[in-house]
Amino acid sequence: MLKGKVKILSPKSPKAQAINFEFLDADGKTKNIPQKSAHVLEYFRKNIGKSFEVTYGLNPDSSLEWIKNMEGRVIYGTEFAKSVSADVKPNSGPGPVQGDGHQHGGGNGDPMNYNATSPYNFVPLYDEVKASTHNPPQNQFAKDSYSGYMDYSVTNLTELYIRGHGSDKNSDFFSPGGVLQIPGSSVRGMVRNIFEIITQSKFTQFDDIRLFYRAIFGPSAFGRDYVSHFADSKKGNRQNGSVDTHWYKSRAAWLIKEGDKYVLLKPKDHDKYHNGYVQVSDHHGRINEMELSQTFRTHKIFVDCSKICNRNRRHQARRGGRREFDFKTSDIKAENVSFVLKPGYSEAELVVTGKMQNKHFHPIVFPPTKDKYEVDQEIFEIYRTDVSRHERADLLKNLKDKKQVPCFVLLDDNGKVTAFGHTPMFRFPYQKTIGAFVPEELRNEGVEDWTESVFGSILENVNDEKRDKIHAGRLSFGSAFHKDPVNSLRHMEGEKSPKILSSPKPTSFQLYLEQPDGVTKEAIETWEGNGPHRKVRGYKRYWHKSAGGWHEGRIIDDKQHTKIKAVRPNQTFKGRIWFENLSKEELGALYLALTLSDEHFHKLGMGKPLGLGTVQVKSDKVVAKTPNDLKSGYLSCLTRSEAVGCDNEFLNECVALFAAKIYETPVKNREEFWSRVNKEHIKELACMLERDRADPGQVKYMTIQGGRGGNEFESRDILKRPSMISRRR
């Protein structure tokens, strides 16, 4: 990859539709290049007069193909214009789609809207991991290393809640021995997250699971892809008057358990009826009287099998103009179905899967046989990982109360089960796991990053090859105790029920995945992972906002609500972090991750989306000693009352050394780190750490009903970057 330099030149007029930049290639040759791409004009305007390093690529004829800045953003070339490069840093700057306030996204070919709102947002990922260069021995104090402790104070600016020991029924704040305290593990997690981001450590703290989706009416390629798994079709012939014919691929089955294994059985007469089941309409009769609002319910039923009709049912298409098509099915009229046994009727199971607009047919599955479908147990393990499935629709949970449960399966060309669910068109697993959307260079186990080196290794499925890489951390976090331990419980509020917020799950790909500038509904990136960018948005963090109205105003005792006793605002807790063998750079990173700056704040505890947990952390005292200072033994001198703390000059020096080593940026203190480090992930993190920065209307959860004319999720609006969120007025 070739390296050069670029200088953004001033436009000829404020309304110029192109901005020139001066390009200096690796051979020192200079030329002016006009850039007319509207998507990056705003990026150029913000950098007029600035020079910065870039990488670039050449065409086979040695002409310039593309230029990228050091953050990976393409600023010149057809690669950007087509938005097809896997290396492009999507959505990395303010384009007109993000920032001009106009409405976009009418049809599938129009750019998507950036109108999504949420109490959380994401700190974008960086392009490379910074490897640790300081790996001291663990059985002795290392030369040029510092050991000691940091005393700190945590003051909550909004209500704070960390649940105490025991079950969820224990509403008390964490208070062993009758003293309010913040567990050391909570502080550790809070600090580690910031430390990981600012040191550009590996991105590994995520569940590498396979997500599920259902998009029956999706008008885009995403919806068509889903339907292709469940339905097939055959084109009609206009010359002979035939129409298109459609049919389901899913087949009926029964789920049972034999020992510790799950088994899928074929139903009676599975080869007699289309897909092994029969459909009945709820237009009239007893079926219409059932509780069809239930997500999943089965009911014993009796059927006159002589009245079952295998046919092509004619339909009128409701989309794309007036068009007729046939749907291959086996169905029966409701008048030939009974909830009591009648002569000549056969027993079956009615499967009710919930109401849906224009849905009137429900499947009937006949009793199981001993004939089994071929299926791997891995299919059931994948099914368990669906984090968004409704509890009532969970077939494995239903099986705990029943010996057998009707279901539906998809088969491969060899008749082997590839997926199953509670309805003929069920939630389908994506082929790729979340890990496929994290760049390989950010999860390379062969690199030890700063976080692993300082906090210790976290490795799953450890084998002999990995065992040598495991080591303990060099930090120890003690609990932070309320400054008034004797009277601390008085500062705990009465029992309250927090409001329930139906938060979007990771399945909301428009929120959790990077989207290219100007992306259309047709080309939106999904967890199917067929797009060119395929990248998660980064570290999920919650905005600081007012906690007003966070509870229901009364105690609600049901399965959905919980009860908590939060700590009132403006309570101070004092704690200590012990450290050993830290370099000055590591000490600077730890100090920065703990205290941030006077203008930035941490989030801690439960209820973050509701506004709870905004805390300010201040350093009370930092004692750092070299091996020469520790002649009296293992840290014993540090426990003496005469231990002298480090002055601000020393701590600022540590921060400056850290910023210089990681970012090659000169800073004098914590405040300058956040303002001068010109990296996208640092800038966006700084936005998220500001208190009450965002407009309240921009940091609320969207709703299924209400808001901008109904279901706010329906249009799949994209979430803006933190820096693009409107400021609070």
C-alpha positions as a printed Julia matrix, in Angstrom:
729×3 Matrix{Float64}:
   0.0     0.0     0.0
   1.47    3.37   -1.1
   1.62    6.38    1.2
   1.35   10.03    0.29
   0.07   13.37    1.58
  -2.99   15.5     0.87
  -3.7    19.18    1.51
  -7.27   20.46    1.25
  -7.35   23.71   -0.75
  -9.81   26.57   -0.28
 -12.73   26.51   -2.74
 -13.14   29.31   -5.25
 -16.48   30.26   -3.67
 -18.51   29.2    -0.59
 -21.1    27.56   -2.87
 -18.58   25.61   -4.94
 -19.75   22.13   -5.86
 -16.21   20.77   -5.97
 -13.25   21.11   -3.63
  -9.69   20.73   -4.84
  -6.95   19.06   -2.9
  -3.24   18.92   -3.47
  -1.92   15.36   -3.69
   1.74   14.46   -3.1
   2.54   10.87   -4.07
   5.33    8.62   -2.79
   7.71    9.92   -5.48
   7.16   13.53   -4.45
   5.05   14.42   -7.48
   2.3    16.97   -6.84
  -0.99   17.59   -8.64
  -4.35   19.2    -7.9
  -7.4    16.94   -7.95
 -11.05   18.09   -7.92
 -13.45   16.05   -5.78
 -17.13   16.48   -6.66
 -18.61   13.72   -4.51
 -21.4    15.26   -2.45
 -21.01   12.6     0.21
 -17.62   13.92    1.3
 -17.88   17.64    0.53
 -18.74   18.42    4.14
 -15.75   16.37    5.29
 -13.47   18.43    3.02
 -14.97   21.76    4.1
 -14.17   20.96    7.73
 -10.53   20.28    6.84
  -9.74   23.21    4.53
  -6.09   24.19    4.76
  -5.1    21.02    6.61
  -2.51   18.5     5.46
  -2.55   14.84    6.41
  -1.08   11.51    5.41
  -3.02    9.2     3.12
  -2.72    5.85    1.41
  -3.54    5.37   -2.25
  -3.88    2.76   -4.97
  -3.06    2.78   -8.66
  -4.82    1.41  -11.72
  -2.97   -1.03  -14.02
  -2.0     1.95  -16.21
  -0.47    3.68  -13.12
  -3.23    6.28  -12.98
  -4.65    7.16   -9.56
  -7.48    4.77   -8.57
  -8.3     5.82   -5.0
  -7.07    7.79   -1.98
  -7.89    7.04    1.67
  -7.18    9.04    4.8
  -5.43    7.24    7.67
  -8.78    6.37    9.23
  -9.61    4.31    6.15
 -12.08    6.71    4.55
 -11.98    6.87    0.76
 -11.78   10.52   -0.29
 -11.15   10.04   -3.98
 -11.93    7.47   -6.67
 -14.66    5.34   -8.18
 -14.32    2.94   -5.26
 -16.06    5.5    -3.08
 -18.58    6.59   -5.7
 -19.81    3.04   -6.13
 -19.69    2.27   -2.39
 -18.46   -1.21   -3.14
 -15.07   -1.43   -1.46
 -14.74   -3.67    1.55
 -12.04   -1.32    2.83
 -14.21    1.81    2.85
 -14.92    3.15    6.32
 -18.71    3.48    5.93
 -20.7     6.25    7.53
 -17.5     7.82    8.84
 -18.37   11.43    8.31
 -21.19   13.9     7.96
 -22.69   13.5     4.51
 -25.88   15.19    3.37
 -27.9    12.1     4.25
 -26.79   12.34    7.86
 -26.71   16.01    8.5
 -28.85   18.11    6.19
 -32.15   17.52    7.98
 -34.05   16.61    4.82
 -36.19   13.51    4.43
 -34.8    10.64    2.39
 -35.75    7.08    1.74
 -39.03    6.91   -0.14
 -38.53    3.98   -2.48
 -36.05    1.11   -2.44
 -33.64    3.11   -4.6
 -33.69    6.25   -2.45
 -31.16    6.87    0.35
 -32.23    5.69    3.79
 -33.3     8.12    6.51
 -30.99    8.91    9.43
 -33.92    9.56   11.78
 -33.51    6.66   14.23
 -33.39    7.64   17.91
 -32.05    5.66   20.83
 -30.68    6.15   24.38
 -27.56    4.34   23.21
 -25.09    4.83   20.4
 -21.78    3.39   19.3
 -18.12    4.29   19.48
 -16.76    3.22   16.07
 -14.04    0.63   15.76
 -10.49    1.56   14.87
  -8.48    0.07   12.02
  -5.7    -1.63   13.96
  -4.83   -3.04   17.37
  -1.97   -1.47   19.3
   0.22   -4.26   20.66
   1.58   -4.07   24.18
   5.3    -3.33   24.38
   5.61   -3.57   28.17
   5.38   -7.13   29.5
   7.19   -7.28   32.85
   7.72  -10.5    34.83
   5.0   -11.35   37.33
   7.19  -12.57   40.16
   9.3    -9.45   40.71
   9.23   -5.67   40.44
  10.46   -4.6    37.03
  12.94   -1.86   36.31
  11.42    1.41   35.07
   7.98    0.26   36.25
   5.69    1.73   38.87
   3.7     0.0    41.59
   1.26    1.55   44.02
  -2.37    2.58   44.23
  -4.95    5.11   43.1
  -7.47    6.42   45.6
 -10.57    7.77   43.91
 -14.04    9.15   44.65
 -17.23    8.26   42.76
 -20.12   10.74   43.01
 -23.43    9.82   41.39
 -25.1    12.75   39.61
 -28.31   10.78   38.96
 -29.85    7.89   40.89
 -27.54    4.89   41.04
 -28.47    1.24   41.46
 -26.39   -1.92   41.78
 -28.36   -4.94   42.95
 -27.37   -6.63   46.18
 -26.65  -10.31   46.68
 -29.36  -12.91   46.2
 -32.23  -13.19   43.76
 -33.89  -10.46   41.71
 -36.43  -10.15   44.52
 -33.77   -8.43   46.64
 -34.35   -4.76   45.82
 -31.65   -3.35   48.14
 -28.63   -1.56   46.77
 -25.39   -3.54   47.14
 -24.64   -3.17   50.86
 -22.77   -6.07   52.51
 -22.49   -5.52   56.26
 -25.05   -2.74   56.1
 -22.78   -0.31   54.23
 -23.57    1.02   50.75
 -20.73    0.17   48.4
 -19.87   -0.18   44.74
 -18.29   -3.59   44.07
 -14.76   -3.56   42.75
 -15.9    -5.71   39.82
 -18.31   -2.96   38.7
 -15.57   -0.33   38.79
 -13.22   -2.7    36.99
 -15.7    -3.26   34.15
 -16.39    0.47   33.86
 -12.69    1.36   33.63
 -11.76   -1.58   31.42
 -14.26   -0.55   28.73
 -12.76    2.94   28.42
  -9.2     1.59   28.68
  -9.9    -0.85   25.84
 -11.14    1.92   23.55
  -8.45    4.52   24.21
  -5.62    1.97   23.9
  -7.06    0.49   20.68
  -7.19   -2.99   22.14
  -8.86   -6.0    20.54
 -12.63   -6.03   20.19
 -13.5    -9.38   21.72
 -16.07   -8.75   24.45
 -19.16   -9.81   22.5
 -21.31  -12.92   22.19
 -20.33  -14.61   18.95
 -23.82  -15.95   18.34
 -25.94  -16.43   15.25
 -28.89  -14.02   15.12
 -32.37  -14.8    13.8
 -34.8   -12.8    11.68
 -38.26  -12.81   10.12
 -39.16  -10.51    7.23
 -42.3   -11.79    5.56
 -43.31   -8.45    4.07
 -39.84   -7.0     3.55
 -39.93   -5.16    0.19
 -36.14   -5.03   -0.19
 -33.58   -7.66   -1.11
 -33.48   -8.47    2.61
 -37.17   -9.43    2.57
 -36.88  -11.36   -0.67
 -33.93  -13.28    0.71
 -35.97  -14.33    3.74
 -38.96  -15.45    1.65
 -36.66  -17.44   -0.65
 -35.81  -19.73    2.27
 -39.47  -20.53    2.9
 -41.26  -20.37   -0.43
 -40.65  -21.42   -3.98
 -42.44  -20.62   -7.2
 -42.94  -21.57  -10.8
 -43.55  -19.03  -13.51
 -46.83  -19.21  -15.39
 -47.3   -19.07  -19.14
 -49.33  -16.13  -20.39
 -49.9   -17.79  -23.76
 -51.87  -20.66  -22.26
 -53.43  -18.52  -19.53
 -51.59  -20.09  -16.57
 -50.41  -17.94  -13.65
 -47.43  -18.13  -11.3
 -47.62  -20.89   -8.69
 -46.14  -20.54   -5.19
 -45.71  -23.03   -2.35
 -44.17  -23.29    1.11
 -40.95  -25.22    1.63
 -41.4   -25.83    5.36
 -42.83  -29.17    6.45
 -44.73  -30.22    9.57
 -42.95  -32.12   12.35
 -43.19  -33.06   16.03
 -40.48  -32.18   18.52
 -39.81  -34.73   21.27
 -36.91  -35.57   23.55
 -35.27  -38.98   23.84
 -32.88  -39.04   26.75
 -30.65  -35.97   26.41
 -31.26  -35.57   22.68
 -33.96  -33.8    20.71
 -35.75  -35.64   17.93
 -38.02  -34.44   15.1
 -40.72  -36.88   14.04
 -42.75  -36.9    10.85
 -46.54  -36.58   11.28
 -49.1   -39.12   10.14
 -49.91  -38.88    6.42
 -47.01  -36.44    5.99
 -46.63  -37.48    2.35
 -50.36  -37.33    1.63
 -50.83  -33.6     2.18
 -48.77  -30.72    0.88
 -45.83  -30.22    3.29
 -47.38  -32.7     5.69
 -50.07  -30.44    7.16
 -53.5   -28.97    6.42
 -54.67  -25.35    6.63
 -58.01  -24.19    8.01
 -59.55  -20.71    7.82
 -60.61  -18.67   10.87
 -63.24  -16.75    8.89
 -66.07  -18.49   10.7
 -66.89  -21.17   13.24
 -65.28  -21.99   16.59
 -61.78  -21.27   15.29
 -62.57  -17.58   15.09
 -63.54  -17.64   18.78
 -60.1   -18.8    19.93
 -57.54  -16.49   21.48
 -55.74  -15.81   18.22
 -53.73  -13.01   19.79
 -51.55  -15.63   21.49
 -48.01  -15.87   20.15
 -48.1   -19.66   20.13
 -50.79  -22.05   21.2
 -51.9   -25.53   20.23
 -55.32  -27.11   20.66
 -56.54  -30.66   20.15
 -58.89  -30.76   17.2
 -60.78  -33.35   15.11
 -60.87  -33.33   11.33
 -63.01  -34.94    8.64
 -60.1   -36.01    6.45
 -62.4   -36.84    3.55
 -63.04  -33.12    3.15
 -59.36  -32.14    2.84
 -58.63  -30.65   -0.57
 -55.21  -30.61   -2.24
 -55.39  -27.68   -4.65
 -53.94  -24.49   -6.02
 -55.7   -21.67   -4.19
 -56.06  -18.53   -6.32
 -54.84  -15.25   -4.8
 -54.94  -11.61   -5.82
 -51.59   -9.86   -5.31
 -51.93   -6.76   -3.12
 -48.61   -5.29   -4.13
 -47.19   -4.36   -7.5
 -50.52   -3.83   -9.27
 -53.38   -6.23  -10.01
 -51.89   -9.67  -10.45
 -53.17  -13.18   -9.78
 -51.2   -16.2    -8.67
 -51.88  -19.69   -7.34
 -50.76  -21.02   -3.97
 -50.31  -24.77   -3.63
 -51.94  -26.0    -0.41
 -53.92  -28.68    1.37
 -56.86  -27.07    3.15
 -60.19  -27.75    4.78
 -63.21  -25.64    5.62
 -63.85  -24.79    9.26
 -67.24  -26.53    9.09
 -65.38  -29.84    8.73
 -63.32  -29.29   11.87
 -64.57  -29.95   15.4
 -63.29  -29.45   18.93
 -65.17  -32.6    20.02
 -64.8   -36.08   18.59
 -67.31  -36.98   15.89
 -67.79  -40.26   14.0
 -65.33  -40.54   11.14
 -63.18  -37.62   12.36
 -59.44  -37.98   13.04
 -57.47  -36.4    15.87
 -55.01  -33.62   15.03
 -53.43  -30.51   16.53
 -54.4   -26.96   15.59
 -51.39  -24.62   15.7
 -52.27  -20.99   16.42
 -49.33  -18.64   15.89
 -50.89  -15.24   16.5
 -52.8   -12.59   14.63
 -51.47  -10.81   11.57
 -53.12   -8.51    9.07
 -54.83  -10.49    6.26
 -53.91  -13.79    7.9
 -56.82  -16.22    8.05
 -55.34  -19.7     7.71
 -53.85  -21.8    10.5
 -52.03  -25.12   10.18
 -53.37  -28.45   11.43
 -50.76  -31.13   12.15
 -51.65  -34.81   12.47
 -50.21  -37.01   15.27
 -46.54  -38.06   15.13
 -45.27  -41.33   13.73
 -42.05  -43.11   14.66
 -40.46  -41.95   11.41
 -37.68  -39.44   12.18
 -36.23  -36.54   10.26
 -32.45  -36.53   10.03
 -31.14  -33.68   12.17
 -27.91  -32.7    13.93
 -28.07  -31.65   17.59
 -26.23  -28.47   16.59
 -29.5   -27.24   15.05
 -31.07  -27.16   18.52
 -28.05  -25.42   20.05
 -28.29  -22.72   17.38
 -32.02  -22.4    18.14
 -31.23  -21.71   21.81
 -29.12  -18.68   20.93
 -32.04  -16.61   19.58
 -32.05  -13.68   22.02
 -35.22  -12.1    20.58
 -37.6   -15.05   20.47
 -40.82  -14.63   22.44
 -40.86  -16.97   25.44
 -44.24  -18.44   24.45
 -42.87  -19.3    21.01
 -39.81  -21.11   22.38
 -40.38  -24.74   21.42
 -37.68  -26.09   23.73
 -39.3   -24.38   26.71
 -42.74  -25.6    25.62
 -41.39  -29.14   25.54
 -40.62  -28.99   29.27
 -44.36  -28.96   29.99
 -45.4   -31.36   27.21
 -44.19  -34.67   25.85
 -44.37  -33.47   22.27
 -44.82  -30.16   20.45
 -45.85  -29.59   16.8
 -43.44  -27.52   14.74
 -42.18  -26.89   11.21
 -38.85  -27.67    9.58
 -36.8   -26.73    6.53
 -34.9   -29.47    4.72
 -31.89  -29.49    2.45
 -31.77  -31.38   -0.85
 -30.93  -34.59    1.04
 -33.91  -34.33    3.38
 -31.85  -33.2     6.38
 -33.23  -30.54    8.74
 -31.49  -27.17    8.43
 -33.76  -25.11   10.73
 -37.06  -25.36   12.63
 -39.63  -23.12   14.29
 -43.17  -22.8    15.64
 -44.83  -21.53   12.43
 -44.45  -22.36    8.71
 -42.49  -19.11    8.25
 -40.45  -18.96   11.44
 -37.51  -16.92   12.7
 -34.61  -18.0    10.53
 -30.94  -18.05   11.59
 -28.47  -15.95    9.66
 -25.67  -17.99    8.17
 -22.95  -15.86    9.76
 -22.31  -15.17   13.44
 -21.63  -11.73   14.9
 -17.9   -12.46   14.86
 -17.94  -12.41   11.05
 -18.72   -8.69   11.27
 -15.7    -7.86   13.44
 -12.54   -7.29   11.38
 -10.05  -10.11   11.84
  -7.28   -7.7    12.79
  -9.35   -6.58   15.81
  -9.72  -10.11   17.21
  -6.31  -11.6    16.47
  -5.43  -13.88   19.39
  -1.79  -13.77   18.34
  -1.47  -10.14   19.45
  -1.35   -9.16   23.12
  -2.9    -5.73   23.44
  -2.66   -3.18   26.24
  -5.85   -4.33   27.95
  -4.76   -7.97   28.11
  -1.34   -6.98   29.37
  -2.67   -4.72   32.15
  -6.02   -6.32   33.09
  -5.07   -9.94   32.41
  -6.1   -12.5    29.82
  -9.68  -13.51   29.14
  -9.63  -16.63   26.98
 -12.48  -19.06   26.41
 -12.09  -22.73   25.48
  -8.49  -22.71   26.68
  -6.3   -25.43   25.15
  -2.63  -26.27   25.65
  -1.62  -23.9    22.86
  -3.4   -20.96   24.51
  -2.45  -21.85   28.08
   1.02  -20.31   27.78
  -0.56  -16.98   26.81
  -2.69  -16.71   29.95
  -1.43  -14.4    32.67
  -2.83  -12.52   35.64
  -3.5    -8.83   35.47
  -1.51   -6.12   37.17
  -4.52   -4.38   38.73
  -6.67   -5.11   41.77
  -9.95   -3.26   42.32
 -11.34   -2.93   45.82
 -14.94   -1.95   46.57
 -15.78    1.74   46.86
 -17.52    2.43   50.2
 -19.95    5.22   51.0
 -18.08    8.1    52.64
 -20.49    7.94   55.61
 -20.58    4.17   56.28
 -22.48    4.41   59.57
 -25.42    6.3    58.06
 -25.1     5.17   54.45
 -28.38    3.21   54.3
 -30.3     6.44   54.93
 -29.33    7.57   51.45
 -31.12    4.67   49.78
 -34.5     5.59   48.27
 -37.69    3.64   48.85
 -38.64    0.69   46.7
 -39.69    1.59   43.14
 -40.52   -0.19   39.89
 -38.47    1.11   36.94
 -40.26    1.62   33.66
 -40.01   -1.15   31.12
 -38.34   -0.16   27.89
 -38.58   -2.47   24.88
 -35.1    -1.93   23.56
 -34.06   -2.84   20.01
 -32.04   -6.04   19.92
 -28.91   -6.61   17.81
 -31.26   -8.04   15.17
 -31.99   -4.38   14.27
 -29.21   -4.37   11.71
 -29.91   -0.77   10.67
 -28.83    0.27   14.18
 -26.05   -2.22   14.94
 -24.23   -2.42   11.6
 -22.22    0.24    9.78
 -24.13    1.5     6.75
 -22.46    3.16    3.73
 -23.2     6.82    3.08
 -26.32    7.17    0.96
 -27.24    3.49    1.29
 -30.62    2.56   -0.15
 -33.24    0.26    1.32
 -32.43   -2.21   -1.43
 -28.72   -2.32   -0.53
 -28.84   -1.91    3.26
 -26.31   -4.01    5.16
 -27.86   -6.9     7.12
 -26.57   -9.75    9.28
 -26.75  -11.94    6.19
 -23.37  -10.36    5.49
 -23.47  -10.23    1.71
 -22.67   -6.5     1.51
 -19.18   -5.11    0.93
 -18.68   -3.42    4.31
 -19.93   -5.99    6.83
 -18.87   -4.36   10.07
 -20.44   -3.84   13.49
 -20.8    -0.24   14.57
 -18.52   -0.64   17.58
 -18.76   -0.24   21.35
 -22.31    0.27   22.59
 -22.64    3.03   25.18
 -25.54    4.93   26.75
 -26.05    8.67   26.65
 -25.99   10.75   29.82
 -29.45   12.25   30.24
 -31.92   13.31   32.89
 -33.31   10.45   34.98
 -36.63   12.21   35.51
 -39.62    9.87   35.25
 -37.52    6.71   35.32
 -39.97    4.76   37.53
 -43.66    3.86   37.26
 -44.69    5.95   40.28
 -45.96    2.85   42.06
 -44.88   -0.69   42.84
 -45.92   -3.12   40.11
 -45.64   -6.76   41.11
 -45.57   -8.79   37.91
 -43.07  -10.81   35.89
 -42.16   -7.92   33.6
 -41.3    -5.37   36.29
 -38.62   -5.47   38.95
 -38.17   -3.54   42.19
 -35.14   -1.52   43.18
 -33.95    0.78   45.94
 -31.66    3.25   44.22
 -29.18    5.56   45.91
 -30.12    9.23   45.88
 -28.01   11.6    43.73
 -24.87   13.32   45.04
 -23.61   10.46   47.19
 -19.86    9.88   47.29
 -18.08    6.53   47.43
 -14.36    6.1    48.0
 -12.28    3.24   46.64
  -8.77    2.14   45.74
  -7.1     0.46   42.77
  -3.82   -1.35   43.42
  -1.39   -1.63   40.51
   2.04   -3.1    39.97
   4.71   -2.95   37.29
   3.0    -0.33   35.13
   5.0     1.75   32.69
   4.42    5.5    32.7
   2.37    5.12   29.52
   0.19    2.41   31.09
  -0.22    4.48   34.24
  -1.3     7.43   32.1
  -3.86    5.29   30.26
  -5.25    3.93   33.55
  -5.47    7.4    35.09
  -7.21    8.7    31.96
  -9.67    5.78   31.79
 -10.57    6.21   35.47
 -10.92    9.98   35.75
 -11.66   10.99   32.1
 -11.74   14.79   32.57
 -13.79   17.35   34.45
 -16.19   17.55   31.48
 -16.69   13.81   30.94
 -18.59   11.23   32.99
 -18.93    7.48   33.4
 -22.03    5.28   33.32
 -22.4     2.7    36.09
 -24.96    0.17   37.34
 -28.47   -0.67   36.15
 -31.02    1.54   34.41
 -28.6     3.3    32.06
 -31.23    3.74   29.29
 -33.51    5.45   31.83
 -30.87    7.99   32.83
 -29.62    6.24   35.97
 -25.94    5.73   36.68
 -24.24    8.97   35.61
 -21.19    9.25   37.86
 -18.15   11.48   38.14
 -14.84    9.94   39.17
 -12.06   12.02   40.7
  -8.58   11.05   41.75
  -7.92   11.67   45.43
  -4.39   10.35   45.6
  -2.01    8.38   43.4
   1.04    6.72   44.92
   3.48    5.24   42.4
   6.88    3.82   43.37
   9.75    2.31   41.41
  11.63   -0.83   42.59
  14.25    1.38   44.23
  11.51    2.9    46.38
  10.28   -0.53   47.49
  13.27   -1.79   49.43
  11.19   -2.5    52.51
   9.23   -5.31   50.83
   6.22   -6.03   48.69
   4.34   -2.7    48.72
   4.57   -2.49   52.5
   5.84    1.06   52.38
   2.74    2.1    50.46
   0.43    1.32   53.36
   2.16    3.77   55.69
   0.43    7.01   56.42
   3.48    8.97   55.28
   3.27    7.65   51.69
   3.53   10.67   49.41
   1.16   10.95   46.46
   2.18   11.84   42.93
   1.68   15.43   41.9
  -0.33   16.53   38.88
   2.84   17.21   36.93
   3.82   13.53   37.11
   0.31   12.32   36.16
   0.1    14.77   33.26
   3.49   13.5    32.09
   2.12    9.94   32.1
  -0.93   10.99   30.05
   1.31   12.86   27.61
   3.6     9.85   27.16
   0.58    7.6    26.54
  -0.9     9.96   23.92
   2.46   10.26   22.19
   3.02    6.5    22.09
  -0.42    5.47   20.83
  -1.52    8.48   18.81
   1.69   10.45   18.18
  -0.16   13.5    19.47
   1.38   16.02   21.9
  -0.92   16.75   24.85
  -0.29   18.37   28.23
  -3.11   16.87   30.32
  -6.38   14.9    30.29
  -8.43   17.73   28.82
  -6.1    18.11   25.85
  -6.22   14.38   25.17
  -9.97   14.54   24.43
  -9.7    17.71   22.36
  -6.47   17.13   20.42
  -6.36   13.43   19.54
  -7.7    13.44   15.98
  -9.1     9.92   15.84
 -12.68    9.1    15.01
 -13.24    6.67   17.89
 -11.85    9.15   20.44
 -14.0    12.0    19.12
 -17.18    9.9    19.18
 -16.37    8.5    22.64
 -15.87   12.05   23.94
 -19.35   12.94   22.67
 -20.89    9.98   24.51
 -19.1    10.91   27.74
 -20.46   14.46   27.85
 -23.33   15.07   30.25
 -26.7    16.18   28.84
 -25.09   16.83   25.46
 -27.8    15.33   23.28
 -31.28   16.64   22.53
 -33.72   14.5    24.61
 -35.78   13.8    21.5
 -32.74   12.22   19.86
 -31.91    9.82   22.71
 -35.28    8.16   23.35
 -36.31    4.68   22.38
 -38.43    4.41   19.26
 -41.84    2.79   19.65
 -43.82    0.18   17.77
 -46.87    2.46   17.9
 -46.8     6.24   18.04
 -44.21    8.79   17.07
 -43.9     9.7    13.42
 -47.12    8.2    12.21
 -47.07    4.71   13.7
 -44.37    2.04   13.9
 -41.07    3.92   14.1
 -39.11    0.75   13.26
 -40.97    0.02   10.03
 -38.85    2.28    7.83
 -35.63    0.9     9.37
 -34.12    4.35    9.86
 -30.38    4.43   10.5
 -28.79    5.73   13.7
 -26.56    8.8    13.31
 -23.05    8.89   14.7
 -22.86   10.44   18.22
 -21.24   13.61   16.89
 -24.15   14.11   14.47
 -26.85   13.98   17.17
 -28.45   17.38   17.75
 -27.18   19.19   20.83
 -29.43   19.91   23.79
 -30.81   23.46   23.68
